[in-house]
Short mmCIF file of C-alpha atoms (C1' of nucleotides) in Angstrom, two decimals:
data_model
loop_
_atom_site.label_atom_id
_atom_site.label_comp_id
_atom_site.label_asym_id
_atom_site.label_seq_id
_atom_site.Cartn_x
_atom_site.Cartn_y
_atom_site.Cartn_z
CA UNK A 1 -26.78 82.54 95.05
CA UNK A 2 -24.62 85.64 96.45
CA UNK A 3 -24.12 88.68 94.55
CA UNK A 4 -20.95 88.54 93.74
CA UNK A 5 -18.53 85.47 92.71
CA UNK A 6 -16.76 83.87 96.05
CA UNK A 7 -13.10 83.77 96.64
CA UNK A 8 -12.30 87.11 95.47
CA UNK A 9 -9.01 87.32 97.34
CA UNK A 10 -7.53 83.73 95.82
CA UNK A 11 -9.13 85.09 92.38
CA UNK A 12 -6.83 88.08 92.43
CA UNK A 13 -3.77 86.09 93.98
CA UNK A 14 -4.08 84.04 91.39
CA UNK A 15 -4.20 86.87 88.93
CA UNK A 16 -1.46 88.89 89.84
CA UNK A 17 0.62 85.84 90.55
CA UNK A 18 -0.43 85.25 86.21
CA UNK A 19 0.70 88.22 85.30
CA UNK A 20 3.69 89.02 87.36
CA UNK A 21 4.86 86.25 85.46
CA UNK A 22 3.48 86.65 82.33
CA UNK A 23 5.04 90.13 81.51
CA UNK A 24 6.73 90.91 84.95
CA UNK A 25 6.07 92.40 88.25
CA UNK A 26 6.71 96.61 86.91
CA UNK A 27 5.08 96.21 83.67
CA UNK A 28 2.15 94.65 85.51
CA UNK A 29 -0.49 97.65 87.15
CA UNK A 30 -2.54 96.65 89.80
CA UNK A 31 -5.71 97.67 87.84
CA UNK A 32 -4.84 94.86 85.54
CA UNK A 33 -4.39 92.33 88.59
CA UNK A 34 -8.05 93.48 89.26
CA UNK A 35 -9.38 93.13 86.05
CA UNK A 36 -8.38 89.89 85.28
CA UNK A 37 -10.08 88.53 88.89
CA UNK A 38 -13.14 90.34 87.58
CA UNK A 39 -12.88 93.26 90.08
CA UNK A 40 -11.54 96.79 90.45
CA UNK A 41 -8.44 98.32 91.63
CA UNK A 42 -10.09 99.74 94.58
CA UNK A 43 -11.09 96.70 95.65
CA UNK A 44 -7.70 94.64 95.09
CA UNK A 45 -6.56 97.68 97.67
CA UNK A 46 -9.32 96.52 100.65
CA UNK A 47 -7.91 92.75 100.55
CA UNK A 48 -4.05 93.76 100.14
CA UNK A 49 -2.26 96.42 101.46
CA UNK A 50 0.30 96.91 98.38
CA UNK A 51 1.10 95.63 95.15
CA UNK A 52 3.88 93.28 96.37
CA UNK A 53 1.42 91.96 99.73
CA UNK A 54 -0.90 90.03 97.31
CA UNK A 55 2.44 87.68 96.70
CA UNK A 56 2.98 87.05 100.79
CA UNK A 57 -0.60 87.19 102.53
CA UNK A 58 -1.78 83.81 104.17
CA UNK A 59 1.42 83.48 106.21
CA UNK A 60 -1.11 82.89 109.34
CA UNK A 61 -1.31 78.93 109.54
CA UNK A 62 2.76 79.20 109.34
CA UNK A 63 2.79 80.47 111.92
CA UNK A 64 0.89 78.57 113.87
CA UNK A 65 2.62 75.68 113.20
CA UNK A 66 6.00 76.66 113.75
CA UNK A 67 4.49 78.36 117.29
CA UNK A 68 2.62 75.16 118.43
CA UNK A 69 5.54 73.16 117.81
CA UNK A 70 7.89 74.50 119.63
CA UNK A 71 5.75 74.65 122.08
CA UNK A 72 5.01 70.71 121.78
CA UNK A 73 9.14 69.81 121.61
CA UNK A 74 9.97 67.69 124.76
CA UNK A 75 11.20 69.27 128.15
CA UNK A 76 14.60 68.28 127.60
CA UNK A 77 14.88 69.75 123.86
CA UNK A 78 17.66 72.35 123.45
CA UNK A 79 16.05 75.61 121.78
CA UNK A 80 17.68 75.46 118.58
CA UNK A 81 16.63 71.85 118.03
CA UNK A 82 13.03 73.09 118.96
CA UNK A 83 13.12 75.06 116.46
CA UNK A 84 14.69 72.73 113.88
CA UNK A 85 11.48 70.30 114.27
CA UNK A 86 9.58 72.94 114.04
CA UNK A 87 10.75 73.88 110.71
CA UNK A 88 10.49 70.17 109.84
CA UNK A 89 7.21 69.78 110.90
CA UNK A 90 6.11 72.65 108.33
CA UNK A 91 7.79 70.37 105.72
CA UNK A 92 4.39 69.36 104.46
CA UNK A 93 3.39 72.96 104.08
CA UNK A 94 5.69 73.04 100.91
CA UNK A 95 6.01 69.51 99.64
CA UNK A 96 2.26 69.88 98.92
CA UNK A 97 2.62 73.06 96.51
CA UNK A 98 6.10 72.57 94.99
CA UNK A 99 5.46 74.03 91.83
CA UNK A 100 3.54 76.77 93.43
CA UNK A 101 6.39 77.86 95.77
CA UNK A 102 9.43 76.90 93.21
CA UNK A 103 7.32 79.73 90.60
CA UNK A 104 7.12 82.20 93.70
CA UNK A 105 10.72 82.14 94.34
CA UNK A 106 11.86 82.29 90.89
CA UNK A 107 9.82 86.07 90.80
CA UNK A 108 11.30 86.73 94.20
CA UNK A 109 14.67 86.35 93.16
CA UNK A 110 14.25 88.13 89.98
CA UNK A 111 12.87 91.28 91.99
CA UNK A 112 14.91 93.22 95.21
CA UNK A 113 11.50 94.75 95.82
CA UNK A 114 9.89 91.81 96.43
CA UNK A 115 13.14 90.10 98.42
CA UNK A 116 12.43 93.15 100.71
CA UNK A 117 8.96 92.01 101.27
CA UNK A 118 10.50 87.77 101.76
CA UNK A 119 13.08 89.43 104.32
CA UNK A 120 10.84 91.15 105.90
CA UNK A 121 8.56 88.42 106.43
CA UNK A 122 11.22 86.43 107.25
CA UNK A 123 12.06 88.19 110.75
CA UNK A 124 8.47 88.46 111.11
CA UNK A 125 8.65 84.38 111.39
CA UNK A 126 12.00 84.67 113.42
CA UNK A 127 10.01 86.68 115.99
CA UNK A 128 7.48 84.16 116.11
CA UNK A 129 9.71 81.14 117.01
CA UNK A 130 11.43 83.57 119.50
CA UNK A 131 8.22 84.24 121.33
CA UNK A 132 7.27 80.40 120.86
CA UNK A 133 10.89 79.95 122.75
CA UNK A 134 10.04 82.71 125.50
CA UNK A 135 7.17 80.54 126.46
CA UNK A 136 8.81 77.94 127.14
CA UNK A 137 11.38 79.70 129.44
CA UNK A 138 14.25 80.60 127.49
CA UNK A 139 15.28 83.96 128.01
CA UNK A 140 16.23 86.36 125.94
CA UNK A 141 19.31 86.83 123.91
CA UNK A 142 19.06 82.82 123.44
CA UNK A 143 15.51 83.05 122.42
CA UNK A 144 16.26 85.80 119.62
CA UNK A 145 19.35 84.05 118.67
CA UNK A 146 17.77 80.91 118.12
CA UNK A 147 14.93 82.25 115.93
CA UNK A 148 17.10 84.54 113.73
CA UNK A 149 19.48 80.77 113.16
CA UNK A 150 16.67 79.07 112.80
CA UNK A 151 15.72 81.31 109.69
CA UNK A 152 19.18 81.24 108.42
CA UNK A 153 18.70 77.42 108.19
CA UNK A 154 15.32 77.59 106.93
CA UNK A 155 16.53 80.26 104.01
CA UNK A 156 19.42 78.30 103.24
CA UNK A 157 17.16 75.11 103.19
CA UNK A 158 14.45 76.53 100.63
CA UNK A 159 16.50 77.89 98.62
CA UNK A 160 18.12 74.29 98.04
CA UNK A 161 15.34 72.42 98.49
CA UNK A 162 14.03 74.76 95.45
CA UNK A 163 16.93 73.48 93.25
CA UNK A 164 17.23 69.86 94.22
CA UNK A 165 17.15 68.13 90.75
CA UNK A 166 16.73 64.64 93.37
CA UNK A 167 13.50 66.01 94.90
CA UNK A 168 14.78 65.40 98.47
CA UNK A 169 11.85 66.30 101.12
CA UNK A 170 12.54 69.46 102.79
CA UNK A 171 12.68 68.31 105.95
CA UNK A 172 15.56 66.92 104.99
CA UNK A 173 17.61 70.00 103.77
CA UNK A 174 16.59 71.62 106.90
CA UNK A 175 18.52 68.61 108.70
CA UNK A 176 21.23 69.26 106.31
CA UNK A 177 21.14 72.94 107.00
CA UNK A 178 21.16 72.69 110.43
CA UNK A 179 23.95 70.52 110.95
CA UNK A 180 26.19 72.67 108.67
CA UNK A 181 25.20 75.71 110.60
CA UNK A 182 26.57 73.56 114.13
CA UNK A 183 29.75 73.22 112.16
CA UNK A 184 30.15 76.59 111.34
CA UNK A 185 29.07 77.75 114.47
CA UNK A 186 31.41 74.91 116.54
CA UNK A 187 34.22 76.60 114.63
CA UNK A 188 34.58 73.43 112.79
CA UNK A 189 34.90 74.30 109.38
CA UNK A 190 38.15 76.17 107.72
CA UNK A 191 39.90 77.20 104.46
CA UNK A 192 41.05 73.43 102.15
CA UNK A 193 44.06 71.62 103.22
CA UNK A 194 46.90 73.19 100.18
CA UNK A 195 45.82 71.23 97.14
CA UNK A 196 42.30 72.06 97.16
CA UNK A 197 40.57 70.02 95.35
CA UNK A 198 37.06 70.85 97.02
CA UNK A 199 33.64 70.52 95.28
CA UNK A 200 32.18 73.90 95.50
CA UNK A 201 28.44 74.39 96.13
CA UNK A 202 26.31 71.04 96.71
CA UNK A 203 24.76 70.57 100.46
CA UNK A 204 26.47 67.11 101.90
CA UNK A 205 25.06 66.39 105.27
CA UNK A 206 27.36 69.30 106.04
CA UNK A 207 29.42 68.52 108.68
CA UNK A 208 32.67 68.50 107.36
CA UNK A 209 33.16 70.86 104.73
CA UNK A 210 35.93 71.17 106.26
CA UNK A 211 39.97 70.05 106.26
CA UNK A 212 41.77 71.62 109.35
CA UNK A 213 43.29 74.88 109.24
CA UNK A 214 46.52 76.20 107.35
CA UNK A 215 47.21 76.41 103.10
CA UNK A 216 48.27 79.63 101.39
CA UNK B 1 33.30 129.99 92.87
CA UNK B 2 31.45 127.41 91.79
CA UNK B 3 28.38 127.45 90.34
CA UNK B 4 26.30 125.82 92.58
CA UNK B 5 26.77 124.84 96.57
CA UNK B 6 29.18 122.14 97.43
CA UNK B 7 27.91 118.62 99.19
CA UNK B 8 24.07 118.27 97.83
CA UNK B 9 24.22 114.74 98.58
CA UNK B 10 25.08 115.14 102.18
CA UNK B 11 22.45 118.44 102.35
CA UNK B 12 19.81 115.92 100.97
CA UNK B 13 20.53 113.48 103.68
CA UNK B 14 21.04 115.68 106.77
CA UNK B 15 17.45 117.36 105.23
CA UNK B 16 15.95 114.01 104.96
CA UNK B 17 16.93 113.14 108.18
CA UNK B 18 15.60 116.14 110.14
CA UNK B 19 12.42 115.87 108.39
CA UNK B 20 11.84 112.50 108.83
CA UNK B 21 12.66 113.02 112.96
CA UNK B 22 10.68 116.55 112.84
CA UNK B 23 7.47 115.08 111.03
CA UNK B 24 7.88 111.68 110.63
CA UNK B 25 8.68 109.50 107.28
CA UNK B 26 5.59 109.55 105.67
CA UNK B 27 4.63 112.53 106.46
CA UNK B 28 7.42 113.88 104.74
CA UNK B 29 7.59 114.80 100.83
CA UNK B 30 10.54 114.39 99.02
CA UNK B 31 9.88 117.74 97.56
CA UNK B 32 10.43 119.00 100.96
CA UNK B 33 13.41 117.82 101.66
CA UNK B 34 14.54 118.93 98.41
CA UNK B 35 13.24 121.92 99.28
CA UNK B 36 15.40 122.46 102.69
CA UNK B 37 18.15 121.45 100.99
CA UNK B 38 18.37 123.93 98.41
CA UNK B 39 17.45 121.97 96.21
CA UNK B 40 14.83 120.15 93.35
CA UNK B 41 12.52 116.74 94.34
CA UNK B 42 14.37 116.00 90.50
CA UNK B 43 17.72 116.47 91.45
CA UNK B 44 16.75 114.29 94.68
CA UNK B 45 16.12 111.48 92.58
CA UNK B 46 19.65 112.12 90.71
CA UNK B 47 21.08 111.14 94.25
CA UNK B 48 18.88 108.71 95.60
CA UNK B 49 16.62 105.84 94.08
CA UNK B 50 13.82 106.65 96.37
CA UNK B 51 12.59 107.76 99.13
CA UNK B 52 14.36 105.22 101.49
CA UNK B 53 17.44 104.71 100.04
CA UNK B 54 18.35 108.42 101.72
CA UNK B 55 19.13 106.74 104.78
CA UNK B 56 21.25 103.97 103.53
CA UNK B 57 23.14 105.32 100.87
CA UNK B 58 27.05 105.01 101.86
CA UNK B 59 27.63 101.40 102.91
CA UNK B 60 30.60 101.09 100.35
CA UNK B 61 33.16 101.84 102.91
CA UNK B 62 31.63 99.53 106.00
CA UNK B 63 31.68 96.76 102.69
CA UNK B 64 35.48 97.04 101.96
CA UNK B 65 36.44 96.99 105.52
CA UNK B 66 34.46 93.53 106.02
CA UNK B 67 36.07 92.51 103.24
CA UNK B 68 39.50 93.52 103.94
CA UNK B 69 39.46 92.34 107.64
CA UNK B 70 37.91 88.29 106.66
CA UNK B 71 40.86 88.89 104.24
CA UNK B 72 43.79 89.43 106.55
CA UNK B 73 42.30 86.86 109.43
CA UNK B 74 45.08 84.38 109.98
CA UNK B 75 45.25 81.23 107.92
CA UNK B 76 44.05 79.18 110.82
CA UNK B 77 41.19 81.23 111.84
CA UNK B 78 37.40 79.70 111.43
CA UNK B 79 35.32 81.30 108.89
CA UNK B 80 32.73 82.67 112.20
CA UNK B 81 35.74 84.05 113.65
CA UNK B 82 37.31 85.26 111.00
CA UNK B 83 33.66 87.12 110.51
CA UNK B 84 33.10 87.83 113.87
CA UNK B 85 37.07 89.97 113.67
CA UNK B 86 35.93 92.06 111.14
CA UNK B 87 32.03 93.24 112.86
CA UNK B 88 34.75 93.74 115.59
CA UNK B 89 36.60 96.09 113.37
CA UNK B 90 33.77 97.68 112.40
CA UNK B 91 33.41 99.10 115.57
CA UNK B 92 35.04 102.14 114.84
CA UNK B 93 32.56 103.37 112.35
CA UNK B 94 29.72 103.07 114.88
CA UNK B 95 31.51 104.42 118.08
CA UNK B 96 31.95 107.96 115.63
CA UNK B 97 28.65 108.51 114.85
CA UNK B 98 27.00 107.00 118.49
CA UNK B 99 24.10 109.92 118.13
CA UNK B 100 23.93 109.54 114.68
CA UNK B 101 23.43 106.02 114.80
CA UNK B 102 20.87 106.07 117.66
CA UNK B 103 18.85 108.07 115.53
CA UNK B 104 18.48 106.31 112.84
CA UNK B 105 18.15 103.34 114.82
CA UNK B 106 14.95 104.53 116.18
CA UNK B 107 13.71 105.89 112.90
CA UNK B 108 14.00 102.65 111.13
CA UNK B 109 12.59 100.71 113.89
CA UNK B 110 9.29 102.98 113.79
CA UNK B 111 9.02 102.67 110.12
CA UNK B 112 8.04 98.69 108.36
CA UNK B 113 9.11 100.36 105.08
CA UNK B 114 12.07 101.35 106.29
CA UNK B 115 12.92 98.19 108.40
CA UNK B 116 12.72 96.69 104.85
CA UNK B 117 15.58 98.32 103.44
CA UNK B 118 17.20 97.75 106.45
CA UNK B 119 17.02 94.06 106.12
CA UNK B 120 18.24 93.81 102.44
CA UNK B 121 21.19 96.06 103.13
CA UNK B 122 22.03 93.65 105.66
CA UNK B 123 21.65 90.57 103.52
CA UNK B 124 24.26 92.82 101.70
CA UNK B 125 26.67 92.57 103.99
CA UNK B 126 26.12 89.35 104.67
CA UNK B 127 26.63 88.00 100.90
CA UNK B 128 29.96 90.48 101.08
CA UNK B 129 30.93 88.37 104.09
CA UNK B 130 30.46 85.04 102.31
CA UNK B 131 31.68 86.35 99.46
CA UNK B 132 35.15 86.91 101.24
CA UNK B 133 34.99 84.34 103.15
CA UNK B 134 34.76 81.91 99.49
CA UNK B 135 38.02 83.71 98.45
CA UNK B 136 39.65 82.40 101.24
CA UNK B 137 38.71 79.00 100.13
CA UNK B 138 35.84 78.28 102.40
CA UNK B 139 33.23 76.33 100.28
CA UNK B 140 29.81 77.26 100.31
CA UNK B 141 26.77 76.10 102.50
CA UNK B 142 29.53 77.17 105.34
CA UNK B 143 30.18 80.34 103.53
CA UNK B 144 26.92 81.28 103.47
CA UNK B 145 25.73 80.44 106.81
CA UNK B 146 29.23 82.07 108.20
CA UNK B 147 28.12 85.00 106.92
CA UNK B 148 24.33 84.86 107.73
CA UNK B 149 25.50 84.16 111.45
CA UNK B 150 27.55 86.91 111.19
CA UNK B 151 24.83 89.25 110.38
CA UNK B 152 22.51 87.84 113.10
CA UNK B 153 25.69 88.66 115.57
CA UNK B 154 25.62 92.13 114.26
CA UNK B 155 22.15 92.99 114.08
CA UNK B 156 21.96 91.74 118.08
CA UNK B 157 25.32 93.48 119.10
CA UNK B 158 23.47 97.02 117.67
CA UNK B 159 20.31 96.72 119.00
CA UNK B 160 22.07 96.03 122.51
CA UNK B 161 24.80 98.58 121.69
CA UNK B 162 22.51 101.37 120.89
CA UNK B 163 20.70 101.08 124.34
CA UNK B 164 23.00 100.29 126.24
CA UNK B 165 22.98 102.45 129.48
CA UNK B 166 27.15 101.33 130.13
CA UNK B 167 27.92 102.79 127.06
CA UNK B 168 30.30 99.77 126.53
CA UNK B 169 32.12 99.11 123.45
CA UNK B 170 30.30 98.23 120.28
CA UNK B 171 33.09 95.19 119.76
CA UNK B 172 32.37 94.50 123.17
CA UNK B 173 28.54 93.89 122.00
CA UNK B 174 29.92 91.82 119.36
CA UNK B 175 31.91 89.41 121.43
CA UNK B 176 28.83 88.81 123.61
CA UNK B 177 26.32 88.56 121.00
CA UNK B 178 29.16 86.10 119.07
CA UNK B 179 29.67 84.03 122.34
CA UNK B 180 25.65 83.61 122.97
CA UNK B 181 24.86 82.26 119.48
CA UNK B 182 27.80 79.60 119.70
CA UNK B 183 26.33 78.27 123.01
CA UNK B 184 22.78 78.51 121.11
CA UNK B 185 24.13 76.62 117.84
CA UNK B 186 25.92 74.42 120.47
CA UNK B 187 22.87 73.51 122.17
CA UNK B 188 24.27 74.13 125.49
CA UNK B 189 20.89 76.73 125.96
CA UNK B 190 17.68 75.01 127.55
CA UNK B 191 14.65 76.03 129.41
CA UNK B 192 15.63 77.04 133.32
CA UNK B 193 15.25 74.20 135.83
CA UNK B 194 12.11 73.35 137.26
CA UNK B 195 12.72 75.54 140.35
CA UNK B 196 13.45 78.33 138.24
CA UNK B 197 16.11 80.29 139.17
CA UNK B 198 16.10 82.10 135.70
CA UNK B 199 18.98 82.44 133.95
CA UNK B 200 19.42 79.79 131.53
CA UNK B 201 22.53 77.67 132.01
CA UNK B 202 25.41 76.91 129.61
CA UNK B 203 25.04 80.70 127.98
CA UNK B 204 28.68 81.10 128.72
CA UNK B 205 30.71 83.90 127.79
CA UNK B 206 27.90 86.08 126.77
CA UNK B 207 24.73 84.55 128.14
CA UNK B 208 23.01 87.59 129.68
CA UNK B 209 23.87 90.10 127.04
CA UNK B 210 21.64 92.48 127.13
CA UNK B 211 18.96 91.53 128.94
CA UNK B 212 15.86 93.46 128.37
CA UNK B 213 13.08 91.46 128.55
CA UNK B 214 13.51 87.84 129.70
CA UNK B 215 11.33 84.73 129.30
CA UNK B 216 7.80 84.86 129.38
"C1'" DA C 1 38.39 136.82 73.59
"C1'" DT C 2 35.50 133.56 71.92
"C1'" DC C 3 34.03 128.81 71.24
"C1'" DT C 4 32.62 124.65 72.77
"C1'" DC C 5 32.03 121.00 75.74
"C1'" DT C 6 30.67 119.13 80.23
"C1'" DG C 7 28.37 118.24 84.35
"C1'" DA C 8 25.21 119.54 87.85
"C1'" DT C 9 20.85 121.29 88.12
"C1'" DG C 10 16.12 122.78 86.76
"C1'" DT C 11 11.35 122.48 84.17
"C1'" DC C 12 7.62 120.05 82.65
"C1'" DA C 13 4.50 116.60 81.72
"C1'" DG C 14 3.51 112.33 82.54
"C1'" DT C 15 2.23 107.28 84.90
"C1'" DG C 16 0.66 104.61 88.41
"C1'" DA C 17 0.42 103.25 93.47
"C1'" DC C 18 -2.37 104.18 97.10
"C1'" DT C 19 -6.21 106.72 100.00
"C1'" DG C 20 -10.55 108.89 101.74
"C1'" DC C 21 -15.23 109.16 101.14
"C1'" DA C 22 -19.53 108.54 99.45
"C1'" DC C 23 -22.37 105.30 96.98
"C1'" DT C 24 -24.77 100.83 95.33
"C1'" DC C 25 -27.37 96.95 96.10
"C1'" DA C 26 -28.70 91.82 97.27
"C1'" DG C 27 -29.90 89.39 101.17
"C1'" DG C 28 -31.15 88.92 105.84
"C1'" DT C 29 -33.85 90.57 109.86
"C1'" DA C 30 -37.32 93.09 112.66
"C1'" DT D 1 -42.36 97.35 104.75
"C1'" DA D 2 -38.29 99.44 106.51
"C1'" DC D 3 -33.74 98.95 107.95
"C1'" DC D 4 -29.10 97.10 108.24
"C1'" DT D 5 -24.97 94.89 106.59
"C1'" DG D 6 -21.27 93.32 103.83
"C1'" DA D 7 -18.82 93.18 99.57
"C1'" DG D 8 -17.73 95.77 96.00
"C1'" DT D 9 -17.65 100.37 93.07
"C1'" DG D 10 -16.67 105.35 91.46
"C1'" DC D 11 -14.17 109.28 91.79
"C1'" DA D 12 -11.06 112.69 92.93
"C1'" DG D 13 -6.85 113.60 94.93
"C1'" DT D 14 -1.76 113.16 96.64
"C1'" DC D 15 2.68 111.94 95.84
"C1'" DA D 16 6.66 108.83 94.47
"C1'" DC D 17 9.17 108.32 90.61
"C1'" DT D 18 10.56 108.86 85.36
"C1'" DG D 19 11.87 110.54 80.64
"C1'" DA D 20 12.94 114.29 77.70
"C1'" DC D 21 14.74 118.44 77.26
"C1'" DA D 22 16.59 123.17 78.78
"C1'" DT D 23 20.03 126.00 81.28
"C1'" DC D 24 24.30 127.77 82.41
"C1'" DA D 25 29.06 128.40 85.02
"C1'" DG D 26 33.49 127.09 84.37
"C1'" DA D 27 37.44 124.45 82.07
"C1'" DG D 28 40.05 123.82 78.19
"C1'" DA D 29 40.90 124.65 73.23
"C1'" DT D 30 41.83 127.92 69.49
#
DNA sequence: ATCTCTGATGTCAGTGACTGCACTCAGGTA
DNA sequence: TACCTGAGTGCAGTCACTGACATCAGAGAT
């Protein structure tokens, strides 16, 4: 038997997480993140390094993944489709806590401080599939470029793989993403043909949200 | 006469900045820079939400321009170009302030916090793009990502910009930057042939932007 | 000439995030 | 037995940020 009860960093992760949503992330203090994990505020300040930190640590194994497969992706893979099965691959990763991460990004979007903290972490992850990219040989503004789309895709696929009422995997959206970020990319897309009758919003495979130039 | 000295907001900010250079940003009290500017760490706050936001306040204007130019792009322009026309018009703004901007630059790059604010400005900018872009009738995953992409452009055509020794054009930055994602998005980028002759092939009109650092 | 209203600023007294430093104490090891 | 270590605690302090209220020059009204 150890002094003290185990897990203490899940305990208060799993507190704050409580109460953020409970009564919100400014009403909540971080001695009452500590209390509730049976600890003290001093202590909830040696495992995270701010309030908002206890929301985003344990992006590690992320990492990892999207790193070692990039690295794995065939000779012949083009970087920005390295990437893309990278961010497929970490599909799993979120399919197993879908609840978890659909509550998560609820309090993220209700709170710019914390979106700082997402965006922050998301070029942190950008950075990491460049350097995955470097290592293979691709040099530089290609290696940047392809992380920083690559987390325009993955954004764009989380936050509709979030709000699928189907359930769709979210390997999937990435696909989805991805190929609508070609067509914008290729130039392919432009303004409705005159009448416009366009459904707004909704994620089709992507490709051709598109008619061909002119209208009003 | 009036009562009290004209401009506090910009006294605040040119304060702000000078301390944050002198002393760095966290060594830095806001009561100090209150302080040098004449002023009260109260009436600071009146100004600015916090500590940060000194640095960032006055984006309306670079806003309305985006805006305005994704506005006037011809009918038959592509929502990236259309984008990539007004960071091109933006130009302007940066090539006046070249000192100013390197400064800052280098601040915000040596501070996480500050990096932070940084990025959810720019996701600012990047919903204004989309947002445009939707009035022109684009629909939305290619909205968004239009405007995403743009940002990435941007944020790639500064950092190369602001060191580079030529002095070149900040539109210039922007074409290259625009040019290397396409062939990215396009796939045309791979690793360098076995020999290695660096260089990666198909990065086409803008392929060796910039080129500190390359592969690894 | 005085009256009053307004807007920019100041004063004051908080709250709570975060830090440095010294301390406790169960369990393992020499 | 003595010592060390690792996880957590206690405490005092700094400073970002806020709400409530006070001040006071000048503009316009009377």
């Amino acid at each position: 038997m150890s002094r003290w009860e185990p897990n203490a960093l899940e305990r208060l992760q799993r507190a704050a997480m409580e109460l953020y949503r409970e009564r919100g992330f400014d009403e909540t203090t971080v001695a009452e993140i500590a209390a509730r994990a049976g600890l003290t505020e001093r202590t909830f300040f040696r495992y995270f390094a701010d309030k908002r930190e206890v929301l985003f640590a344990g992006a590690g194994p992320l990492h990892e993944l999207l790193r070692d497969k990039v690295a794995r992706a065939p000779d012949s893979t083009a970087p920005i489709d390295a990437v893309a099965a990278a961010l497929e691959a970490s599909s799993a990763v979120f399919e197993e806590r879908r609840d978890f991460a659909r509550q998560r990004h609820a309090l993220i979007a209700a709170h710019p401080e914390l979106q700082e903290r997402e965006l922050i972490k998301l070029a942190s992850l950008a950075a990491t599939l460049a350097e995955a990219l470097r290592r293979r040989g691709v040099t530089d503004p290609a290696a940047i470029l392809a992380g920083e789309a690559g987390i325009a895709v993955f954004r764009l696929a989380f936050e509709s793989w979030v709000h699928d009422p189907k359930r769709r995997d979210f390997s999937r959206h990435v696909r989805e993403s991805l190929g609508a970020l070609k067509a914008v990319t290729a130039g392919k897309v432009t303004r409705p043909a005159a009448p416009s009758t366009s459904r707004a919003r909704g994620a089709s495979p992507a490709g051709r949200a598109s008619g061909r130039r002119s209208s009003g």
